[in-house]
C-alpha cells in the first residue's frame, strides 16, 4: 500500500471526526444550558444517566422529588447521551426501569468513568453501601 492509498483510507474517518466535533460545538453554542448528568437514588441504588436541554432549578427539583440527588453534570449533547446508552447496551448493561435508569454497580461505574461520563461521588457512594454493588456481568 502506498502513501496515497493510506491518505485516502484515512480521509473519510478524519472528516467524520471533524464533522462530529463541529456539530458538538455548534450545538453547545446555541444550547448553553445543555447538560449530561448522573443522578443517584440511594433507597434502591438506581442511577439516572440523563440529558437536559436546560438543567434548571425546576429540573433539579423534579429529580429530588423522585428521590434522586444530582452527583455531577457537565455540558453535553443529546447525541452524546444517546450514544452512551447504546454503548452500555452493547457491553451488557440493561436499563432497570426505563431509558437511562440503571441499577448501580461498580462495573457500570467503571465503564462510565472510562467513557468520560460525569460521575461525581458515585464511586464513594458505591463503596459505602452494604449491598453487593458488583455486577456479575462486569
Short mmCIF file of N, CA and C in Angstrom, two decimals:
data_model
loop_
_atom_site.label_atom_id
_atom_site.label_comp_id
_atom_site.label_asym_id
_atom_site.label_seq_id
_atom_site.Cartn_x
_atom_site.Cartn_y
_atom_site.Cartn_z
N UNK A 1 0.85 -1.18 0.00
CA UNK A 1 0.00 0.00 0.00
C UNK A 1 0.90 1.25 0.00
N UNK A 2 0.64 2.16 -0.90
CA UNK A 2 1.48 3.36 -0.95
C UNK A 2 0.87 4.48 -0.11
N UNK A 3 1.58 5.55 0.00
CA UNK A 3 1.20 6.67 0.86
C UNK A 3 -0.12 7.30 0.41
N UNK A 4 -0.38 7.40 -0.87
CA UNK A 4 -1.62 7.99 -1.38
C UNK A 4 -2.82 7.14 -0.97
N UNK A 5 -2.69 5.82 -1.05
CA UNK A 5 -3.78 4.94 -0.64
C UNK A 5 -4.05 5.06 0.86
N UNK A 6 -3.00 5.17 1.65
CA UNK A 6 -3.15 5.33 3.10
C UNK A 6 -3.87 6.65 3.41
N UNK A 7 -3.45 7.73 2.76
CA UNK A 7 -4.09 9.03 2.96
C UNK A 7 -5.56 8.97 2.57
N UNK A 8 -5.86 8.34 1.44
CA UNK A 8 -7.26 8.20 1.00
C UNK A 8 -8.08 7.39 1.99
N UNK A 9 -7.50 6.33 2.54
CA UNK A 9 -8.20 5.48 3.50
C UNK A 9 -8.49 6.23 4.80
N UNK A 10 -7.62 7.15 5.19
CA UNK A 10 -7.81 7.90 6.44
C UNK A 10 -8.67 9.14 6.28
N UNK A 11 -8.89 9.59 5.07
CA UNK A 11 -9.61 10.83 4.84
C UNK A 11 -11.04 10.78 5.38
N UNK A 12 -11.81 9.75 5.05
CA UNK A 12 -13.21 9.66 5.48
C UNK A 12 -13.35 9.63 7.00
N UNK A 13 -12.60 8.77 7.73
CA UNK A 13 -12.74 8.79 9.19
C UNK A 13 -12.34 10.14 9.81
N UNK A 14 -11.33 10.79 9.25
CA UNK A 14 -10.91 12.10 9.77
C UNK A 14 -12.00 13.14 9.54
N UNK A 15 -12.61 13.12 8.38
CA UNK A 15 -13.68 14.08 8.08
C UNK A 15 -14.89 13.81 8.96
N UNK A 16 -15.21 12.55 9.20
CA UNK A 16 -16.32 12.22 10.10
C UNK A 16 -16.06 12.79 11.50
N UNK A 17 -14.84 12.66 11.97
CA UNK A 17 -14.49 13.19 13.30
C UNK A 17 -14.59 14.71 13.32
N UNK A 18 -14.11 15.36 12.30
CA UNK A 18 -14.19 16.83 12.23
C UNK A 18 -15.65 17.28 12.22
N UNK A 19 -16.49 16.61 11.45
CA UNK A 19 -17.91 16.96 11.39
C UNK A 19 -18.57 16.77 12.75
N UNK A 20 -18.27 15.66 13.43
CA UNK A 20 -18.86 15.40 14.75
C UNK A 20 -18.45 16.46 15.76
N UNK A 21 -17.19 16.84 15.76
CA UNK A 21 -16.71 17.87 16.69
C UNK A 21 -17.37 19.21 16.37
N UNK A 22 -17.46 19.54 15.09
CA UNK A 22 -18.09 20.80 14.69
C UNK A 22 -19.56 20.83 15.11
N UNK A 23 -20.28 19.73 14.89
CA UNK A 23 -21.68 19.66 15.31
C UNK A 23 -21.82 19.85 16.80
N UNK A 24 -20.93 19.24 17.57
CA UNK A 24 -20.99 19.36 19.03
C UNK A 24 -20.82 20.81 19.46
N UNK A 25 -19.81 21.49 18.92
CA UNK A 25 -19.58 22.87 19.32
C UNK A 25 -20.70 23.79 18.85
N UNK A 26 -21.25 23.55 17.67
CA UNK A 26 -22.37 24.36 17.21
C UNK A 26 -23.59 24.16 18.11
N UNK A 27 -23.86 22.91 18.49
CA UNK A 27 -24.99 22.63 19.37
C UNK A 27 -24.81 23.32 20.72
N UNK A 28 -23.61 23.18 21.30
CA UNK A 28 -23.37 23.76 22.62
C UNK A 28 -23.35 25.28 22.59
N UNK A 29 -23.00 25.86 21.45
CA UNK A 29 -23.03 27.31 21.32
C UNK A 29 -24.47 27.82 21.37
N UNK A 30 -25.38 27.11 20.74
CA UNK A 30 -26.78 27.51 20.71
C UNK A 30 -27.48 27.12 22.01
N UNK A 31 -27.16 25.96 22.56
CA UNK A 31 -27.81 25.44 23.77
C UNK A 31 -26.84 25.51 24.94
N UNK A 32 -26.63 26.70 25.45
CA UNK A 32 -25.64 26.92 26.52
C UNK A 32 -25.95 26.12 27.79
N UNK A 33 -27.22 25.83 28.05
CA UNK A 33 -27.58 25.12 29.27
C UNK A 33 -27.65 23.61 29.14
N UNK A 34 -27.36 23.07 27.96
CA UNK A 34 -27.47 21.63 27.73
C UNK A 34 -26.46 20.88 28.60
N UNK A 35 -26.95 19.87 29.32
CA UNK A 35 -26.10 19.12 30.25
C UNK A 35 -26.38 17.63 30.18
N UNK A 36 -25.31 16.85 30.32
CA UNK A 36 -25.43 15.42 30.60
C UNK A 36 -25.11 15.28 32.08
N UNK A 37 -25.74 14.30 32.73
CA UNK A 37 -25.56 14.24 34.18
C UNK A 37 -25.81 12.83 34.72
N UNK A 38 -25.38 12.65 35.95
CA UNK A 38 -25.65 11.44 36.70
C UNK A 38 -26.36 11.82 37.99
N UNK A 39 -27.49 11.16 38.24
CA UNK A 39 -28.22 11.32 39.49
C UNK A 39 -28.32 9.94 40.12
N UNK A 40 -28.42 9.90 41.45
CA UNK A 40 -28.41 8.63 42.17
C UNK A 40 -29.51 8.64 43.22
N UNK A 41 -30.21 7.50 43.33
CA UNK A 41 -31.24 7.33 44.37
C UNK A 41 -30.77 6.22 45.29
N UNK A 42 -30.49 6.60 46.52
CA UNK A 42 -29.88 5.67 47.47
C UNK A 42 -30.82 4.56 47.94
N UNK A 43 -32.10 4.84 48.03
CA UNK A 43 -33.03 3.87 48.60
C UNK A 43 -33.05 2.55 47.83
N UNK A 44 -32.94 2.63 46.50
CA UNK A 44 -32.93 1.39 45.70
C UNK A 44 -31.68 1.27 44.83
N UNK A 45 -30.71 2.15 45.06
CA UNK A 45 -29.41 2.12 44.36
C UNK A 45 -29.57 2.17 42.85
N UNK A 46 -30.36 3.14 42.41
CA UNK A 46 -30.59 3.35 40.98
C UNK A 46 -29.88 4.62 40.54
N UNK A 47 -29.24 4.54 39.38
CA UNK A 47 -28.59 5.69 38.78
C UNK A 47 -29.45 6.15 37.61
N UNK A 48 -29.53 7.45 37.43
CA UNK A 48 -30.19 8.00 36.26
C UNK A 48 -29.14 8.75 35.45
N UNK A 49 -28.90 8.28 34.24
CA UNK A 49 -27.95 8.91 33.33
C UNK A 49 -28.77 9.74 32.37
N UNK A 50 -28.72 11.05 32.53
CA UNK A 50 -29.66 11.88 31.81
C UNK A 50 -29.06 12.96 30.95
N UNK A 51 -29.95 13.60 30.19
CA UNK A 51 -29.63 14.75 29.37
C UNK A 51 -30.79 15.73 29.49
N UNK A 52 -30.48 17.01 29.63
CA UNK A 52 -31.48 18.07 29.62
C UNK A 52 -30.97 19.22 28.78
N UNK A 53 -31.86 19.77 27.94
CA UNK A 53 -31.50 20.97 27.18
C UNK A 53 -31.19 22.13 28.12
N UNK A 54 -31.87 22.12 29.27
CA UNK A 54 -31.64 23.17 30.27
C UNK A 54 -31.81 22.54 31.64
N UNK A 55 -30.72 22.30 32.33
CA UNK A 55 -30.79 21.69 33.65
C UNK A 55 -31.09 22.80 34.66
N UNK A 56 -32.35 23.19 34.69
CA UNK A 56 -32.80 24.31 35.51
C UNK A 56 -33.10 23.85 36.94
N UNK A 57 -33.41 24.82 37.77
CA UNK A 57 -33.79 24.51 39.16
C UNK A 57 -35.05 23.65 39.19
N UNK A 58 -35.95 23.88 38.25
CA UNK A 58 -37.17 23.07 38.18
C UNK A 58 -36.83 21.61 37.86
N UNK A 59 -35.91 21.38 36.94
CA UNK A 59 -35.48 20.01 36.61
C UNK A 59 -34.85 19.35 37.82
N UNK A 60 -34.01 20.09 38.54
CA UNK A 60 -33.37 19.54 39.74
C UNK A 60 -34.41 19.23 40.81
N UNK A 61 -35.41 20.08 40.96
CA UNK A 61 -36.47 19.85 41.94
C UNK A 61 -37.24 18.57 41.59
N UNK A 62 -37.52 18.35 40.29
CA UNK A 62 -38.21 17.14 39.86
C UNK A 62 -37.39 15.89 40.19
N UNK A 63 -36.08 15.97 40.00
CA UNK A 63 -35.21 14.84 40.37
C UNK A 63 -35.29 14.58 41.87
N UNK A 64 -35.19 15.63 42.66
CA UNK A 64 -35.24 15.48 44.13
C UNK A 64 -36.58 14.91 44.59
N UNK A 65 -37.67 15.32 43.94
CA UNK A 65 -39.00 14.81 44.30
C UNK A 65 -39.10 13.30 44.06
N UNK A 66 -38.33 12.80 43.09
CA UNK A 66 -38.31 11.36 42.82
C UNK A 66 -37.23 10.65 43.63
N UNK A 67 -36.58 11.38 44.54
CA UNK A 67 -35.60 10.78 45.44
C UNK A 67 -34.17 10.76 44.92
N UNK A 68 -33.91 11.42 43.81
CA UNK A 68 -32.57 11.42 43.23
C UNK A 68 -31.77 12.62 43.69
N UNK A 69 -30.48 12.41 43.84
CA UNK A 69 -29.57 13.53 44.10
C UNK A 69 -28.63 13.64 42.91
N UNK A 70 -28.42 14.86 42.45
CA UNK A 70 -27.53 15.10 41.33
C UNK A 70 -26.09 14.92 41.81
N UNK A 71 -25.34 14.04 41.15
CA UNK A 71 -23.95 13.81 41.54
C UNK A 71 -23.00 14.72 40.76
N UNK A 72 -23.21 14.82 39.46
CA UNK A 72 -22.37 15.69 38.65
C UNK A 72 -23.03 15.92 37.30
N UNK A 73 -22.76 17.07 36.72
CA UNK A 73 -23.26 17.41 35.39
C UNK A 73 -22.18 18.18 34.65
N UNK A 74 -22.22 18.07 33.35
CA UNK A 74 -21.32 18.87 32.51
C UNK A 74 -22.03 19.14 31.20
N UNK A 75 -21.53 20.10 30.44
CA UNK A 75 -22.17 20.37 29.16
C UNK A 75 -22.03 19.16 28.26
N UNK A 76 -23.08 18.91 27.50
CA UNK A 76 -23.08 17.76 26.63
C UNK A 76 -24.23 17.84 25.65
N UNK A 77 -24.35 16.83 24.82
CA UNK A 77 -25.36 16.84 23.76
C UNK A 77 -26.28 15.63 23.87
N UNK A 78 -27.43 15.76 23.24
CA UNK A 78 -28.39 14.65 23.20
C UNK A 78 -27.76 13.45 22.48
N UNK A 79 -26.98 13.73 21.44
CA UNK A 79 -26.31 12.67 20.69
C UNK A 79 -25.33 11.91 21.59
N UNK A 80 -24.58 12.64 22.39
CA UNK A 80 -23.65 12.01 23.32
C UNK A 80 -24.39 11.09 24.29
N UNK A 81 -25.53 11.56 24.80
CA UNK A 81 -26.34 10.76 25.72
C UNK A 81 -26.85 9.50 25.03
N UNK A 82 -27.37 9.67 23.83
CA UNK A 82 -27.90 8.53 23.07
C UNK A 82 -26.80 7.50 22.78
N UNK A 83 -25.62 7.99 22.40
CA UNK A 83 -24.50 7.07 22.12
C UNK A 83 -24.05 6.34 23.39
N UNK A 84 -24.09 7.02 24.52
CA UNK A 84 -23.73 6.35 25.78
C UNK A 84 -24.70 5.21 26.07
N UNK A 85 -26.00 5.47 25.93
CA UNK A 85 -26.99 4.43 26.21
C UNK A 85 -26.83 3.24 25.27
N UNK A 86 -26.55 3.52 24.00
CA UNK A 86 -26.31 2.43 23.04
C UNK A 86 -25.05 1.63 23.39
N UNK A 87 -24.01 2.33 23.80
CA UNK A 87 -22.76 1.66 24.18
C UNK A 87 -22.98 0.78 25.39
N UNK A 88 -23.70 1.28 26.40
CA UNK A 88 -23.97 0.47 27.59
C UNK A 88 -24.75 -0.79 27.24
N UNK A 89 -25.70 -0.65 26.33
CA UNK A 89 -26.47 -1.82 25.90
C UNK A 89 -25.55 -2.84 25.22
N UNK A 90 -24.66 -2.36 24.37
CA UNK A 90 -23.76 -3.25 23.65
C UNK A 90 -22.79 -3.99 24.57
N UNK A 91 -22.41 -3.37 25.69
CA UNK A 91 -21.48 -4.05 26.60
C UNK A 91 -22.20 -4.82 27.70
N UNK A 92 -23.53 -4.89 27.62
CA UNK A 92 -24.27 -5.79 28.50
C UNK A 92 -24.98 -5.15 29.68
N UNK A 93 -25.08 -3.83 29.73
CA UNK A 93 -25.81 -3.17 30.82
C UNK A 93 -27.20 -2.78 30.32
N UNK A 94 -28.21 -3.33 30.96
CA UNK A 94 -29.59 -3.04 30.57
C UNK A 94 -30.22 -2.07 31.54
N UNK A 95 -31.08 -1.17 31.04
CA UNK A 95 -31.79 -0.26 31.94
C UNK A 95 -32.70 -1.06 32.87
N UNK A 96 -32.93 -0.52 34.07
CA UNK A 96 -33.76 -1.26 35.02
C UNK A 96 -35.22 -0.84 34.98
N UNK A 97 -35.53 0.46 34.93
CA UNK A 97 -36.92 0.91 34.93
C UNK A 97 -37.34 1.48 33.58
N UNK A 98 -36.46 2.16 32.96
CA UNK A 98 -36.75 2.82 31.70
C UNK A 98 -35.44 3.37 31.15
N UNK A 99 -35.52 4.06 30.04
CA UNK A 99 -34.32 4.57 29.39
C UNK A 99 -33.54 5.49 30.34
N UNK A 100 -32.27 5.14 30.53
CA UNK A 100 -31.39 5.95 31.36
C UNK A 100 -31.31 5.54 32.82
N UNK A 101 -32.17 4.63 33.27
CA UNK A 101 -32.18 4.19 34.67
C UNK A 101 -31.48 2.85 34.79
N UNK A 102 -30.44 2.80 35.62
CA UNK A 102 -29.64 1.58 35.76
C UNK A 102 -29.43 1.25 37.23
N UNK A 103 -29.41 -0.03 37.51
CA UNK A 103 -29.03 -0.49 38.84
C UNK A 103 -27.55 -0.16 39.02
N UNK A 104 -27.22 0.53 40.08
CA UNK A 104 -25.84 0.96 40.30
C UNK A 104 -24.94 -0.24 40.59
N UNK A 105 -23.80 -0.26 39.96
CA UNK A 105 -22.81 -1.30 40.21
C UNK A 105 -21.43 -0.71 39.98
N UNK A 106 -20.45 -1.35 40.59
CA UNK A 106 -19.08 -0.87 40.42
C UNK A 106 -18.60 -1.05 38.99
N UNK A 107 -19.02 -2.14 38.35
CA UNK A 107 -18.59 -2.35 36.97
C UNK A 107 -19.20 -1.30 36.04
N UNK A 108 -20.47 -0.94 36.27
CA UNK A 108 -21.09 0.10 35.46
C UNK A 108 -20.39 1.44 35.69
N UNK A 109 -20.08 1.74 36.93
CA UNK A 109 -19.37 2.99 37.25
C UNK A 109 -18.00 3.01 36.57
N UNK A 110 -17.34 1.87 36.54
CA UNK A 110 -16.03 1.77 35.89
C UNK A 110 -16.16 2.04 34.38
N UNK A 111 -17.19 1.45 33.75
CA UNK A 111 -17.41 1.71 32.33
C UNK A 111 -17.72 3.18 32.07
N UNK A 112 -18.58 3.76 32.91
CA UNK A 112 -18.94 5.17 32.73
C UNK A 112 -17.72 6.08 32.88
N UNK A 113 -16.89 5.78 33.85
CA UNK A 113 -15.66 6.57 34.04
C UNK A 113 -14.77 6.47 32.80
N UNK A 114 -14.62 5.26 32.26
CA UNK A 114 -13.79 5.07 31.07
C UNK A 114 -14.38 5.77 29.85
N UNK A 115 -15.70 5.93 29.82
CA UNK A 115 -16.37 6.60 28.70
C UNK A 115 -16.44 8.12 28.89
N UNK A 116 -15.93 8.62 30.02
CA UNK A 116 -15.88 10.06 30.25
C UNK A 116 -17.19 10.67 30.73
N UNK A 117 -18.07 9.85 31.30
CA UNK A 117 -19.36 10.35 31.78
C UNK A 117 -19.17 11.00 33.15
N UNK A 118 -19.87 12.09 33.44
CA UNK A 118 -19.72 12.75 34.76
C UNK A 118 -20.31 11.88 35.88
N UNK A 119 -19.49 11.53 36.87
CA UNK A 119 -19.93 10.62 37.94
C UNK A 119 -19.97 11.25 39.32
N UNK A 120 -19.19 12.29 39.54
CA UNK A 120 -19.17 12.90 40.86
C UNK A 120 -18.69 11.92 41.91
N UNK A 121 -19.46 11.77 42.98
CA UNK A 121 -19.07 10.93 44.11
C UNK A 121 -19.66 9.52 44.03
N UNK A 122 -20.05 9.07 42.85
CA UNK A 122 -20.69 7.76 42.72
C UNK A 122 -19.82 6.63 43.26
N UNK A 123 -18.54 6.64 42.95
CA UNK A 123 -17.65 5.57 43.42
C UNK A 123 -17.63 5.49 44.94
N UNK A 124 -17.57 6.65 45.60
CA UNK A 124 -17.58 6.66 47.07
C UNK A 124 -18.92 6.16 47.61
N UNK A 125 -20.02 6.52 46.96
CA UNK A 125 -21.33 6.03 47.40
C UNK A 125 -21.42 4.52 47.26
N UNK A 126 -20.91 3.97 46.18
CA UNK A 126 -20.96 2.52 45.98
C UNK A 126 -20.06 1.81 46.98
N UNK A 127 -18.92 2.41 47.32
CA UNK A 127 -18.03 1.80 48.30
C UNK A 127 -18.64 1.79 49.69
N UNK A 128 -19.50 2.78 49.99
CA UNK A 128 -20.05 2.89 51.34
C UNK A 128 -21.34 2.09 51.53
N UNK A 129 -21.91 1.53 50.45
CA UNK A 129 -23.16 0.78 50.60
C UNK A 129 -22.89 -0.61 51.15
N UNK A 130 -23.90 -1.17 51.78
CA UNK A 130 -23.77 -2.51 52.39
C UNK A 130 -24.26 -3.61 51.47
N UNK A 131 -24.83 -3.27 50.34
CA UNK A 131 -25.30 -4.31 49.43
C UNK A 131 -24.20 -4.64 48.44
N UNK A 132 -24.36 -5.75 47.76
CA UNK A 132 -23.41 -6.14 46.73
C UNK A 132 -23.67 -5.33 45.49
N UNK A 133 -22.80 -4.36 45.23
CA UNK A 133 -22.98 -3.49 44.08
C UNK A 133 -22.10 -3.90 42.92
N UNK A 134 -21.49 -5.08 43.00
CA UNK A 134 -20.68 -5.56 41.88
C UNK A 134 -21.58 -6.33 40.93
N UNK A 135 -21.57 -5.94 39.69
CA UNK A 135 -22.41 -6.56 38.68
C UNK A 135 -21.77 -7.85 38.21
N UNK A 136 -22.49 -8.96 38.21
CA UNK A 136 -21.90 -10.24 37.81
C UNK A 136 -21.49 -10.30 36.35
N UNK A 137 -22.05 -9.43 35.50
CA UNK A 137 -21.69 -9.46 34.08
C UNK A 137 -20.38 -8.74 33.83
N UNK A 138 -19.93 -7.91 34.80
CA UNK A 138 -18.87 -6.99 34.70
C UNK A 138 -17.56 -7.32 34.27
#
